[in-house]
N, CA, C and O atoms as a GROMACS GRO file, in nm:
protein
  492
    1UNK      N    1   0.132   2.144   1.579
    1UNK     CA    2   0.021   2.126   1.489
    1UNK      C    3  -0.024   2.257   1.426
    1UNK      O    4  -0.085   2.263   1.320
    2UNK      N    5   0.012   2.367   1.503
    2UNK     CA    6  -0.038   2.471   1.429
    2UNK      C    7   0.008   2.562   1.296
    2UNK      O    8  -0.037   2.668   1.252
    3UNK      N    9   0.135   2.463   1.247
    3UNK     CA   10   0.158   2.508   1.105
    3UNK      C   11   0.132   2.481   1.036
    3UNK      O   12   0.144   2.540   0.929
    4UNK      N   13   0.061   2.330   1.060
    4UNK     CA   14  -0.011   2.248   0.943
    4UNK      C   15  -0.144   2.285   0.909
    4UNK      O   16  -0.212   2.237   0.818
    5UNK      N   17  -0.187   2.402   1.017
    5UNK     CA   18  -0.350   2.458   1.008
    5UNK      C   19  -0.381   2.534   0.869
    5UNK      O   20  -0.479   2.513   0.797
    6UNK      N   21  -0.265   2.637   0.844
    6UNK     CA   22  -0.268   2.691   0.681
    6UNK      C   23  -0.203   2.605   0.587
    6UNK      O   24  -0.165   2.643   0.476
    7UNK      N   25  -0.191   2.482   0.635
    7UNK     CA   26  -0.127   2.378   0.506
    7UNK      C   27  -0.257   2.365   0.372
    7UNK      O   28  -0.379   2.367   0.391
    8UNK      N   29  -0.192   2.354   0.252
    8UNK     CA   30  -0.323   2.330   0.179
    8UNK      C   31  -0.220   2.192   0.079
    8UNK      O   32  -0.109   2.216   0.031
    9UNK      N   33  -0.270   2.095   0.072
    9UNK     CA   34  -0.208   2.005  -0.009
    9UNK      C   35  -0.234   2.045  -0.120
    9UNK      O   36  -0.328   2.119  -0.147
   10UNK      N   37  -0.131   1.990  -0.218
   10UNK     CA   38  -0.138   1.986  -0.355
   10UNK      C   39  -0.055   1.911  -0.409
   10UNK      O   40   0.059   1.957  -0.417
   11UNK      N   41  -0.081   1.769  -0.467
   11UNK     CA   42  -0.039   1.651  -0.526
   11UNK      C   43   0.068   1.714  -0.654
   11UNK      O   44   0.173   1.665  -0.696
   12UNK      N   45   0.000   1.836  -0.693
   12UNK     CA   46   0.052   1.882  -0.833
   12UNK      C   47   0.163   1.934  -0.805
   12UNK      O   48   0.234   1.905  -0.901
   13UNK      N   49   0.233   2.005  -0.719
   13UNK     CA   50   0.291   2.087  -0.662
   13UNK      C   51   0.456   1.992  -0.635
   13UNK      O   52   0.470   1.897  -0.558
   14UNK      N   53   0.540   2.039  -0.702
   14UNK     CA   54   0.609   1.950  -0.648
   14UNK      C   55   0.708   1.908  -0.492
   14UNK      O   56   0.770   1.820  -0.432
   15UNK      N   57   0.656   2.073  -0.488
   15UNK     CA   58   0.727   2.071  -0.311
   15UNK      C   59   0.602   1.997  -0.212
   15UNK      O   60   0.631   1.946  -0.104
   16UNK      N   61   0.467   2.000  -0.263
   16UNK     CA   62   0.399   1.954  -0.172
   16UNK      C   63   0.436   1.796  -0.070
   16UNK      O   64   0.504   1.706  -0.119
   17UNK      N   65   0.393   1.791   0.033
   17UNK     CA   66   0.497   1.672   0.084
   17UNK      C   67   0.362   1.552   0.055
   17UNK      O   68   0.389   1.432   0.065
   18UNK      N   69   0.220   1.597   0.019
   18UNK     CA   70   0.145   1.503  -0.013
   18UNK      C   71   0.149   1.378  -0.138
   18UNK      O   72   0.107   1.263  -0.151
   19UNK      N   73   0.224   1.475  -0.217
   19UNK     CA   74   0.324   1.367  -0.303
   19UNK      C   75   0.391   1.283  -0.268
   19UNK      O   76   0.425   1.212  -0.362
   20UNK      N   77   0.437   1.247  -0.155
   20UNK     CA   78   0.559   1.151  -0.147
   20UNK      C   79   0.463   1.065  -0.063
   20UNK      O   80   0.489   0.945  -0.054
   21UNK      N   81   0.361   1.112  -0.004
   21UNK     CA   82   0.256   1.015   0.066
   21UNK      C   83   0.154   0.937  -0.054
   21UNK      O   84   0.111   0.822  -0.043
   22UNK      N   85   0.134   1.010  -0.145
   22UNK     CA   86   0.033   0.936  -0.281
   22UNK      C   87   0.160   0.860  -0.350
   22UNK      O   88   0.114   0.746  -0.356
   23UNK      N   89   0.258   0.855  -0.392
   23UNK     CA   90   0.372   0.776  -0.418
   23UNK      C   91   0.400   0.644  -0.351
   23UNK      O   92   0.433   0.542  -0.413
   24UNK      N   93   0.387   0.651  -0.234
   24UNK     CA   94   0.350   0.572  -0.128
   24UNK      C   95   0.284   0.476  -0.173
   24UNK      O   96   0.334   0.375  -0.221
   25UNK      N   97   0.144   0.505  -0.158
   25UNK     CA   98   0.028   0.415  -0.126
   25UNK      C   99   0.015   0.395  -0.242
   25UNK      O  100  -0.068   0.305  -0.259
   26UNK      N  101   0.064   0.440  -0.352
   26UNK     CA  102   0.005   0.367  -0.511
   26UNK      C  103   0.103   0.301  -0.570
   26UNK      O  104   0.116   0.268  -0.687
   27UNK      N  105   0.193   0.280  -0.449
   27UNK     CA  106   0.309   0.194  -0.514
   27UNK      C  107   0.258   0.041  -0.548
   27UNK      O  108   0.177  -0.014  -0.473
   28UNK      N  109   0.306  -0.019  -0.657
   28UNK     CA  110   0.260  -0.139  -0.644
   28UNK      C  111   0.249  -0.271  -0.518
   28UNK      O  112   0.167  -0.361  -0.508
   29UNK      N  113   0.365  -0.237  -0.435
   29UNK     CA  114   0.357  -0.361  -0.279
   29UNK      C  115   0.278  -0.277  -0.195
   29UNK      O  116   0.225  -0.320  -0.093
   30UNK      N  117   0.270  -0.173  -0.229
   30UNK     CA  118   0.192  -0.082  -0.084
   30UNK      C  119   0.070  -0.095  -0.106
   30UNK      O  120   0.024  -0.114   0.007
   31UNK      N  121  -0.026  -0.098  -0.188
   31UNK     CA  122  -0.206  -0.134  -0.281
   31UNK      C  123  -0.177  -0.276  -0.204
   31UNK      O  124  -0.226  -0.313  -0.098
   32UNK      N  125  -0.108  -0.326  -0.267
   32UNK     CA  126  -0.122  -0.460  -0.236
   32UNK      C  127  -0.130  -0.484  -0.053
   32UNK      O  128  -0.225  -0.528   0.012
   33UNK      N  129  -0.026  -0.448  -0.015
   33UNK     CA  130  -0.020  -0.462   0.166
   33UNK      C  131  -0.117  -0.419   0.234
   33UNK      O  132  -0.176  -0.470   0.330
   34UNK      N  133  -0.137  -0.286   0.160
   34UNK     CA  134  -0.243  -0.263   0.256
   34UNK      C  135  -0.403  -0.291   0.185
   34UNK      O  136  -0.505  -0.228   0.213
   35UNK      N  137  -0.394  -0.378   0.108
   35UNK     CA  138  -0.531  -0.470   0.109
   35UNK      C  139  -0.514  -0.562   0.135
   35UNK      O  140  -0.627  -0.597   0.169
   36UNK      N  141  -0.444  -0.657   0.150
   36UNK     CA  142  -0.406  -0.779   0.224
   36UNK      C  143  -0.449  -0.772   0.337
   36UNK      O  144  -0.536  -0.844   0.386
   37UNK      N  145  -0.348  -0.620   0.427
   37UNK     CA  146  -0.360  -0.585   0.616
   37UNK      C  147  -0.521  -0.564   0.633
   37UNK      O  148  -0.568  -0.594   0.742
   38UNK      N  149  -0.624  -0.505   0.515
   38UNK     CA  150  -0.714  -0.473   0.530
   38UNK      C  151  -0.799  -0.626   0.552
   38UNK      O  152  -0.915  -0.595   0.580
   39UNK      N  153  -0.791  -0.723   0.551
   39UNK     CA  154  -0.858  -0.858   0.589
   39UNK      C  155  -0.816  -0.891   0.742
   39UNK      O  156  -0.877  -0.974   0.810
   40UNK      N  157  -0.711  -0.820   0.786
   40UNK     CA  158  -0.657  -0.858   0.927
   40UNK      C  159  -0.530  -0.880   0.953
   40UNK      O  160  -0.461  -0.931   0.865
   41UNK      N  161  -0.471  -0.845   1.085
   41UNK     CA  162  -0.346  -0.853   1.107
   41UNK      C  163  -0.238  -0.967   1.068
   41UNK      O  164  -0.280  -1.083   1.069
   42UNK      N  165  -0.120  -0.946   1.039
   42UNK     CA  166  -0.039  -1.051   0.947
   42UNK      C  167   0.125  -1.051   0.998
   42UNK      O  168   0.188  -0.946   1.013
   43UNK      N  169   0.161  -1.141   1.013
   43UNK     CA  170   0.324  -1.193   1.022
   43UNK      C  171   0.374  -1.152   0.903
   43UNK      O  172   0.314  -1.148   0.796
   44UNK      N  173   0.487  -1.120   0.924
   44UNK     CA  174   0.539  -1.088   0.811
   44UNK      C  175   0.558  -1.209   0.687
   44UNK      O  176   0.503  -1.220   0.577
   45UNK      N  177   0.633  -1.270   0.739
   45UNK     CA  178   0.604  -1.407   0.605
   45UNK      C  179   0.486  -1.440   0.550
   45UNK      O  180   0.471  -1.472   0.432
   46UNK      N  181   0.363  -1.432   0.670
   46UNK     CA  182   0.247  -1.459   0.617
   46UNK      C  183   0.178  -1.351   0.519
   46UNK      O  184   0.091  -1.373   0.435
   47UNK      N  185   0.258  -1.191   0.560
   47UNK     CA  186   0.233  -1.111   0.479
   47UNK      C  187   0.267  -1.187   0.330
   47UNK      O  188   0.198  -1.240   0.243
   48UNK      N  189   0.439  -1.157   0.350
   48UNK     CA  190   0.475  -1.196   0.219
   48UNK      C  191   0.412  -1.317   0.145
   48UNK      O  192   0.421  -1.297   0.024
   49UNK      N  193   0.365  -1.410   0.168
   49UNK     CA  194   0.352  -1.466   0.104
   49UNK      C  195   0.149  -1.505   0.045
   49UNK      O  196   0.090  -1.593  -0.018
   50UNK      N  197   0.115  -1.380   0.114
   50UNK     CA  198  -0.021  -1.334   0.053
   50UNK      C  199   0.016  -1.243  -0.086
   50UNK      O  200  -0.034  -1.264  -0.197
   51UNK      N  201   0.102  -1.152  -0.057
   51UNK     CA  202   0.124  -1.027  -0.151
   51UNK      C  203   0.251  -1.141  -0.260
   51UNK      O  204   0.372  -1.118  -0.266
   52UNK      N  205   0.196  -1.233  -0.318
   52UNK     CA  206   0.293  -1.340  -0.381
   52UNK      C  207   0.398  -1.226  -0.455
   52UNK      O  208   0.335  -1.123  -0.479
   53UNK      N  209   0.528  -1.219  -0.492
   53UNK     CA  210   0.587  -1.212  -0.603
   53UNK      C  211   0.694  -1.065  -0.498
   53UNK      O  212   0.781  -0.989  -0.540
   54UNK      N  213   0.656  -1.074  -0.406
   54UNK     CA  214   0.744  -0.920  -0.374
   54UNK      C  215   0.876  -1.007  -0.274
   54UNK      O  216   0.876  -1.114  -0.214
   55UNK      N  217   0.940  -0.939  -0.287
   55UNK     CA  218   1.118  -0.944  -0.205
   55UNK      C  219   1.120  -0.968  -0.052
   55UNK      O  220   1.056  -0.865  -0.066
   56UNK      N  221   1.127  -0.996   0.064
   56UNK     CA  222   1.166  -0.980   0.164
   56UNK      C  223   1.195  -0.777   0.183
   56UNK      O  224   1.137  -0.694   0.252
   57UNK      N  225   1.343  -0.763   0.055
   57UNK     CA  226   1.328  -0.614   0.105
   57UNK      C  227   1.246  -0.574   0.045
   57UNK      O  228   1.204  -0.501   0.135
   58UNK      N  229   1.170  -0.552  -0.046
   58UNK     CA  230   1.060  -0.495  -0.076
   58UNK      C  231   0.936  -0.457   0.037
   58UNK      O  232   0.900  -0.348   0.082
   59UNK      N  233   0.885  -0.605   0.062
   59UNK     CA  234   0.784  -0.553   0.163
   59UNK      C  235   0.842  -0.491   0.290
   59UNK      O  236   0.778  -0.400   0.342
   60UNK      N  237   0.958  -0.531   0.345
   60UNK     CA  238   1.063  -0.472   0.418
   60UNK      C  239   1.011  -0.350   0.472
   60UNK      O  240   0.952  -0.324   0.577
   61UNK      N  241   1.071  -0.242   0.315
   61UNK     CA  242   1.067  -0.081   0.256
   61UNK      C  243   0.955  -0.042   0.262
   61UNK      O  244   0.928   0.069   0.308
   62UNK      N  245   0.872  -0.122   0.220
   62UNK     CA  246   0.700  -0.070   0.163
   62UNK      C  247   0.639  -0.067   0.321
   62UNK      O  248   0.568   0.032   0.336
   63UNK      N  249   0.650  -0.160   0.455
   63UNK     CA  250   0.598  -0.159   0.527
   63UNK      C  251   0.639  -0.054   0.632
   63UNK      O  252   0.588  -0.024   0.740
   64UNK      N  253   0.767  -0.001   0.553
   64UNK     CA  254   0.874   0.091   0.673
   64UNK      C  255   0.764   0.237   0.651
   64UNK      O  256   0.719   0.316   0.734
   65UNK      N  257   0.747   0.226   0.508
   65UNK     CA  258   0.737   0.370   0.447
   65UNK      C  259   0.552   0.348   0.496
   65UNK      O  260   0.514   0.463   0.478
   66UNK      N  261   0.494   0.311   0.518
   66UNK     CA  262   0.346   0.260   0.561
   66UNK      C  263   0.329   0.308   0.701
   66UNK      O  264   0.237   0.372   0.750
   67UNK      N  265   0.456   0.254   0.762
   67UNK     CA  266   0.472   0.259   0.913
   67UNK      C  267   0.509   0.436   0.964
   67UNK      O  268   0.481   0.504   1.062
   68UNK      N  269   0.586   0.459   0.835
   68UNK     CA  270   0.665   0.634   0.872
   68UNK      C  271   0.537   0.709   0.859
   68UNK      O  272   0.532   0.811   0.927
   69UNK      N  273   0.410   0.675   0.768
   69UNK     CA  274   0.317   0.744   0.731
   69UNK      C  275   0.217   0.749   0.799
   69UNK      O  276   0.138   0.835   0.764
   70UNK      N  277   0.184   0.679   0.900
   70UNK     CA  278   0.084   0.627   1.000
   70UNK      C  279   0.024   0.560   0.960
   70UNK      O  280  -0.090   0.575   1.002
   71UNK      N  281   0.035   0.471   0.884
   71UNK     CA  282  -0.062   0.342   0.767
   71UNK      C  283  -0.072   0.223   0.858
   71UNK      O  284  -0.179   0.165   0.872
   72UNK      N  285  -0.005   0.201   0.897
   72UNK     CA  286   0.078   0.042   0.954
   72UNK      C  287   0.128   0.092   1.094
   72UNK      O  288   0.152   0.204   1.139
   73UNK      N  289   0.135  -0.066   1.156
   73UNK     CA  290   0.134  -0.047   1.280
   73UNK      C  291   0.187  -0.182   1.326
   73UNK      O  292   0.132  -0.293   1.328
   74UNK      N  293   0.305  -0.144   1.364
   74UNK     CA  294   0.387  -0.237   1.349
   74UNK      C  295   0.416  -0.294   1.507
   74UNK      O  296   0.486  -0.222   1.578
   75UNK      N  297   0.365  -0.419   1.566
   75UNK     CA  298   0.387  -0.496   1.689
   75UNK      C  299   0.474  -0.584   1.682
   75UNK      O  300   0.462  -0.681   1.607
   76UNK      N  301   0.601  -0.560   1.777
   76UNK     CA  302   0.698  -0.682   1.848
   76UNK      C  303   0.659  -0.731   1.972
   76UNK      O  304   0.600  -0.660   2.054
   77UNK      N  305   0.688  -0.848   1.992
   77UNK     CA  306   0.680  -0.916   2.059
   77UNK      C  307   0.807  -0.977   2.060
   77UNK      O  308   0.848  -1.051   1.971
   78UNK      N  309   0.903  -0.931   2.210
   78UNK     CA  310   0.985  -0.993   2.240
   78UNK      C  311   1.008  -1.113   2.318
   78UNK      O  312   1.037  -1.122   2.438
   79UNK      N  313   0.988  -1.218   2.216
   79UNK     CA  314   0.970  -1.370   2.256
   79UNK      C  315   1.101  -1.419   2.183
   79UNK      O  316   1.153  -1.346   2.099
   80UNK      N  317   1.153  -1.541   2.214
   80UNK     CA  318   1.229  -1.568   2.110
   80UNK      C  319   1.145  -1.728   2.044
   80UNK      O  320   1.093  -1.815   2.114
   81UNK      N  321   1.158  -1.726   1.871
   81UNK     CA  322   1.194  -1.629   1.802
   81UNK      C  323   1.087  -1.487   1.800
   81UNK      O  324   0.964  -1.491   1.814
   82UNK      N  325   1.160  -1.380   1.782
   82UNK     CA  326   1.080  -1.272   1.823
   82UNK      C  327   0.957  -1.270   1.710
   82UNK      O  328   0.978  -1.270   1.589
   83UNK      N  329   0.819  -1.269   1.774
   83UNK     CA  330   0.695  -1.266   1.711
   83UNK      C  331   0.671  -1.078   1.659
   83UNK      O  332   0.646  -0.994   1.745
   84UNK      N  333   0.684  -1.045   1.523
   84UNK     CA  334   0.627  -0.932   1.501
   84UNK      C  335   0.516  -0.953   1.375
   84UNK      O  336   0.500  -1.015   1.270
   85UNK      N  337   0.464  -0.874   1.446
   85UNK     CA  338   0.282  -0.852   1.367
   85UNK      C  339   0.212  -0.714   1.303
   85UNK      O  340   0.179  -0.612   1.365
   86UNK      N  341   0.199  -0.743   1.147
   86UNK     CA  342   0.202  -0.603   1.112
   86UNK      C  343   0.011  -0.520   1.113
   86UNK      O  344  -0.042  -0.616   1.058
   87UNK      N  345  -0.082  -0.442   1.130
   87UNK     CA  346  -0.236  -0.390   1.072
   87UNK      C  347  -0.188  -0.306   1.087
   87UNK      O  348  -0.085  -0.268   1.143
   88UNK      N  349  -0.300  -0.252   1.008
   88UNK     CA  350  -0.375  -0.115   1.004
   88UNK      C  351  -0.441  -0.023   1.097
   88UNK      O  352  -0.543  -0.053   1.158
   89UNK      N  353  -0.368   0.114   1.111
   89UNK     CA  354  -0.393   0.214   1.162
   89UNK      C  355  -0.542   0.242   1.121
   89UNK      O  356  -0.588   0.162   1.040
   90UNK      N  357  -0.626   0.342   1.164
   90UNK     CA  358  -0.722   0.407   1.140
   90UNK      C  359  -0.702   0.464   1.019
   90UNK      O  360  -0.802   0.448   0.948
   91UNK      N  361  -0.602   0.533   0.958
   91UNK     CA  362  -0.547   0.621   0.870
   91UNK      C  363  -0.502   0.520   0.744
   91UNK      O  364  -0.492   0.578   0.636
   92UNK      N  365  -0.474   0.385   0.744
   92UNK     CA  366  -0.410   0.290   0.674
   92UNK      C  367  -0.521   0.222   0.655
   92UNK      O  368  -0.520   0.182   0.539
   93UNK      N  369  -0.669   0.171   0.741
   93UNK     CA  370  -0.790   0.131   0.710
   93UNK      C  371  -0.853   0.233   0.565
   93UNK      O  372  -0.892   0.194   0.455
   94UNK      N  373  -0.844   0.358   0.614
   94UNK     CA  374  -0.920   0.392   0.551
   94UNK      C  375  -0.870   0.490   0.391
   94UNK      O  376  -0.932   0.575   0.328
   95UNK      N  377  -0.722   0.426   0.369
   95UNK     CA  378  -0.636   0.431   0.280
   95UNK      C  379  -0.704   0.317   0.209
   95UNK      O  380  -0.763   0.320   0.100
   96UNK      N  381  -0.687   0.237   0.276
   96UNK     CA  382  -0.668   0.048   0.231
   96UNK      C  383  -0.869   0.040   0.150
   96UNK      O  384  -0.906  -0.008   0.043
   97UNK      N  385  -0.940   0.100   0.246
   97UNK     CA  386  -1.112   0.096   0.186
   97UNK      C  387  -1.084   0.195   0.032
   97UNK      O  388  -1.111   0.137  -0.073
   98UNK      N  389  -1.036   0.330   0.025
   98UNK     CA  390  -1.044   0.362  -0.127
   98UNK      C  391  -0.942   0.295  -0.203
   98UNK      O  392  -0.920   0.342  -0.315
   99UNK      N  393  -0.892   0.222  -0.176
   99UNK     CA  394  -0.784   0.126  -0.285
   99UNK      C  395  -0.876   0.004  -0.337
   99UNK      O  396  -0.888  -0.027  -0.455
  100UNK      N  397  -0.944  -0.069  -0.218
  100UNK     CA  398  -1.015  -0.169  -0.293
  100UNK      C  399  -1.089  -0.111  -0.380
  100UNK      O  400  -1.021  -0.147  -0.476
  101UNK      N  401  -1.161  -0.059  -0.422
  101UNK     CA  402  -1.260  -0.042  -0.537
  101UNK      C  403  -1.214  -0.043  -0.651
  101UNK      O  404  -1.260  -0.080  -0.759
  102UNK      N  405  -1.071   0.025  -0.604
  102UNK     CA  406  -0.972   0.060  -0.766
  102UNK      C  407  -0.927  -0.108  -0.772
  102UNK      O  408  -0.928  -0.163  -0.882
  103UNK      N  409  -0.894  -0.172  -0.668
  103UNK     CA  410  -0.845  -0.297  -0.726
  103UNK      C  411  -0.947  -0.404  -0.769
  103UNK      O  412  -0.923  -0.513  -0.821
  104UNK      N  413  -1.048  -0.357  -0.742
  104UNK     CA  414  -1.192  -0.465  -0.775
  104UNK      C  415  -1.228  -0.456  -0.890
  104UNK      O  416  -1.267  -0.550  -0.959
  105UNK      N  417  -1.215  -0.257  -0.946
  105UNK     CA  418  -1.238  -0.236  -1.070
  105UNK      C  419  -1.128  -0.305  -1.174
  105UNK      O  420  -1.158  -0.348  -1.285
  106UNK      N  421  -1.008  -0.306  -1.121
  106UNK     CA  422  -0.912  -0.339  -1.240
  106UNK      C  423  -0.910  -0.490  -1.265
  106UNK      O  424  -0.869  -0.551  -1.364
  107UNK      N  425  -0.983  -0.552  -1.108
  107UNK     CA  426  -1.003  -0.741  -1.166
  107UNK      C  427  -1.094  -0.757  -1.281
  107UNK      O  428  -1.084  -0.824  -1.384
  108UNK      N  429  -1.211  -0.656  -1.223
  108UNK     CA  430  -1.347  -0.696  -1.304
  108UNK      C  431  -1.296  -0.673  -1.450
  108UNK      O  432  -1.304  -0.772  -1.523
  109UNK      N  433  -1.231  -0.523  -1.520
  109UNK     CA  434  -1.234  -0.512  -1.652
  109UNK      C  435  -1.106  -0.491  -1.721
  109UNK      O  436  -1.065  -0.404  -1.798
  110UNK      N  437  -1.039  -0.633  -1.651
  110UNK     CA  438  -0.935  -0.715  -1.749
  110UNK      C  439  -0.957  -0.752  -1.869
  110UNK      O  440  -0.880  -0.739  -1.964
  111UNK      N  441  -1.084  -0.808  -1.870
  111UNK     CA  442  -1.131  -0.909  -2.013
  111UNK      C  443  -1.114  -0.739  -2.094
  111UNK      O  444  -1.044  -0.762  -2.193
  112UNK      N  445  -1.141  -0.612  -2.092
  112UNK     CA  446  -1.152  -0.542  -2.189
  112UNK      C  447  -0.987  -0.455  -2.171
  112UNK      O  448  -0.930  -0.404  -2.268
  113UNK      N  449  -0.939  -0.452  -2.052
  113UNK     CA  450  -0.772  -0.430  -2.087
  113UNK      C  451  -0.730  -0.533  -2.185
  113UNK      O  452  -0.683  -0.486  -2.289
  114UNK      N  453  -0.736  -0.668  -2.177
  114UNK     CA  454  -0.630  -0.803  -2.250
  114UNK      C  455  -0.712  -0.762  -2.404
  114UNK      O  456  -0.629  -0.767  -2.496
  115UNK      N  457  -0.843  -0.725  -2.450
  115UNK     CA  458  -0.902  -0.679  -2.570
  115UNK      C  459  -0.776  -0.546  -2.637
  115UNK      O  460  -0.708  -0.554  -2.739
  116UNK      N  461  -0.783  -0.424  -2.526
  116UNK     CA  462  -0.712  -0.346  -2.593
  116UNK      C  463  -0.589  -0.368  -2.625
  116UNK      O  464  -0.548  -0.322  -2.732
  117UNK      N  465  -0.488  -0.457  -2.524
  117UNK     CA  466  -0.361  -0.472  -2.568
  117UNK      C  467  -0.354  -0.554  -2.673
  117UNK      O  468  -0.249  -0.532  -2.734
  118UNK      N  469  -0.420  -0.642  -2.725
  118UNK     CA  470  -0.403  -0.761  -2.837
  118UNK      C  471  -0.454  -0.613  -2.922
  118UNK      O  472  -0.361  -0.574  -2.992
  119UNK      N  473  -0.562  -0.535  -2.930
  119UNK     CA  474  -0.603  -0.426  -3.038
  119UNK      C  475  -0.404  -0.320  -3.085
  119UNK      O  476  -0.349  -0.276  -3.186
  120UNK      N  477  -0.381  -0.325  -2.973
  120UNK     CA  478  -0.272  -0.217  -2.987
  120UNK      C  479  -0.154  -0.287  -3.010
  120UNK      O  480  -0.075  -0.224  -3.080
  121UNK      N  481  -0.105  -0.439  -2.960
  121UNK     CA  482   0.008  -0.508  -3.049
  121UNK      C  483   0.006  -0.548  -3.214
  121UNK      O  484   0.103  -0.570  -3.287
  122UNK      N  485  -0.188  -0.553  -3.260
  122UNK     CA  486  -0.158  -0.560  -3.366
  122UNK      C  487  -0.159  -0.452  -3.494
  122UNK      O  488  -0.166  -0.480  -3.614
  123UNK      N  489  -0.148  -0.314  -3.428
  123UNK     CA  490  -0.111  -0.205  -3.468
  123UNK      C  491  -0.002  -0.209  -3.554
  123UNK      O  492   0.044  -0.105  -3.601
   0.00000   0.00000   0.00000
């Protein structure tokens, strides 16, 4: 831990490794997963089929790269068929709390996105 003490992030930076963690979480299945996980723990199918429209490998990848990051927290249960169950870390909660606002904001002011794109197709 003690090399990470003079670490200073920088998103801008392209060696910074905080980039590949904001890449991450603003991916489109990853916003999504981890506001879904943020209502409570989920099966994977039951994942998938909250987060409608994503792949098997998609959420797959997205939950691997969640899981590599400390986001997700991934439980087996070796039963057969084997029961696995995906939430949120402490670190993936409180990922998942500054994402909702951004996704609450972008429900609420659709009506004035669908305004600008009809303004800019008839350009």
């Amino acid at each position: 831990m003690e090399e990470f003490e003079e670490l200073v992030a920088d998103v801008f930076s392209r060696k910074c490794t905080s980039r590949t963690v904001l890449e991450t979480i603003t991916g489109r299945w990853a916003i999504l997963a981890l506001a879904a996980l943020h209502e409570g723990p989920y099966r994977f199918n039951a994942l998938r089929r909250r987060v409608d429209g994503v792949s098997e490998k998609m959420l797959s990848q997205t939950l691997q790269a969640l899981e590599r990051d400390g986001m997700v927290l991934r439980e087996a249960e070796h039963t057969i068929p084997p029961r696995v169950e995906y939430s949120l870390t402490p670190l993936g909660r409180e990922a998942a709390e500054r994402l909702l606002p951004l996704i609450a904001w972008t429900e609420e002011r659709m009506p004035d996105v669908v305004v600008a794109r009809e303004r800019h197709e008839a350009r």
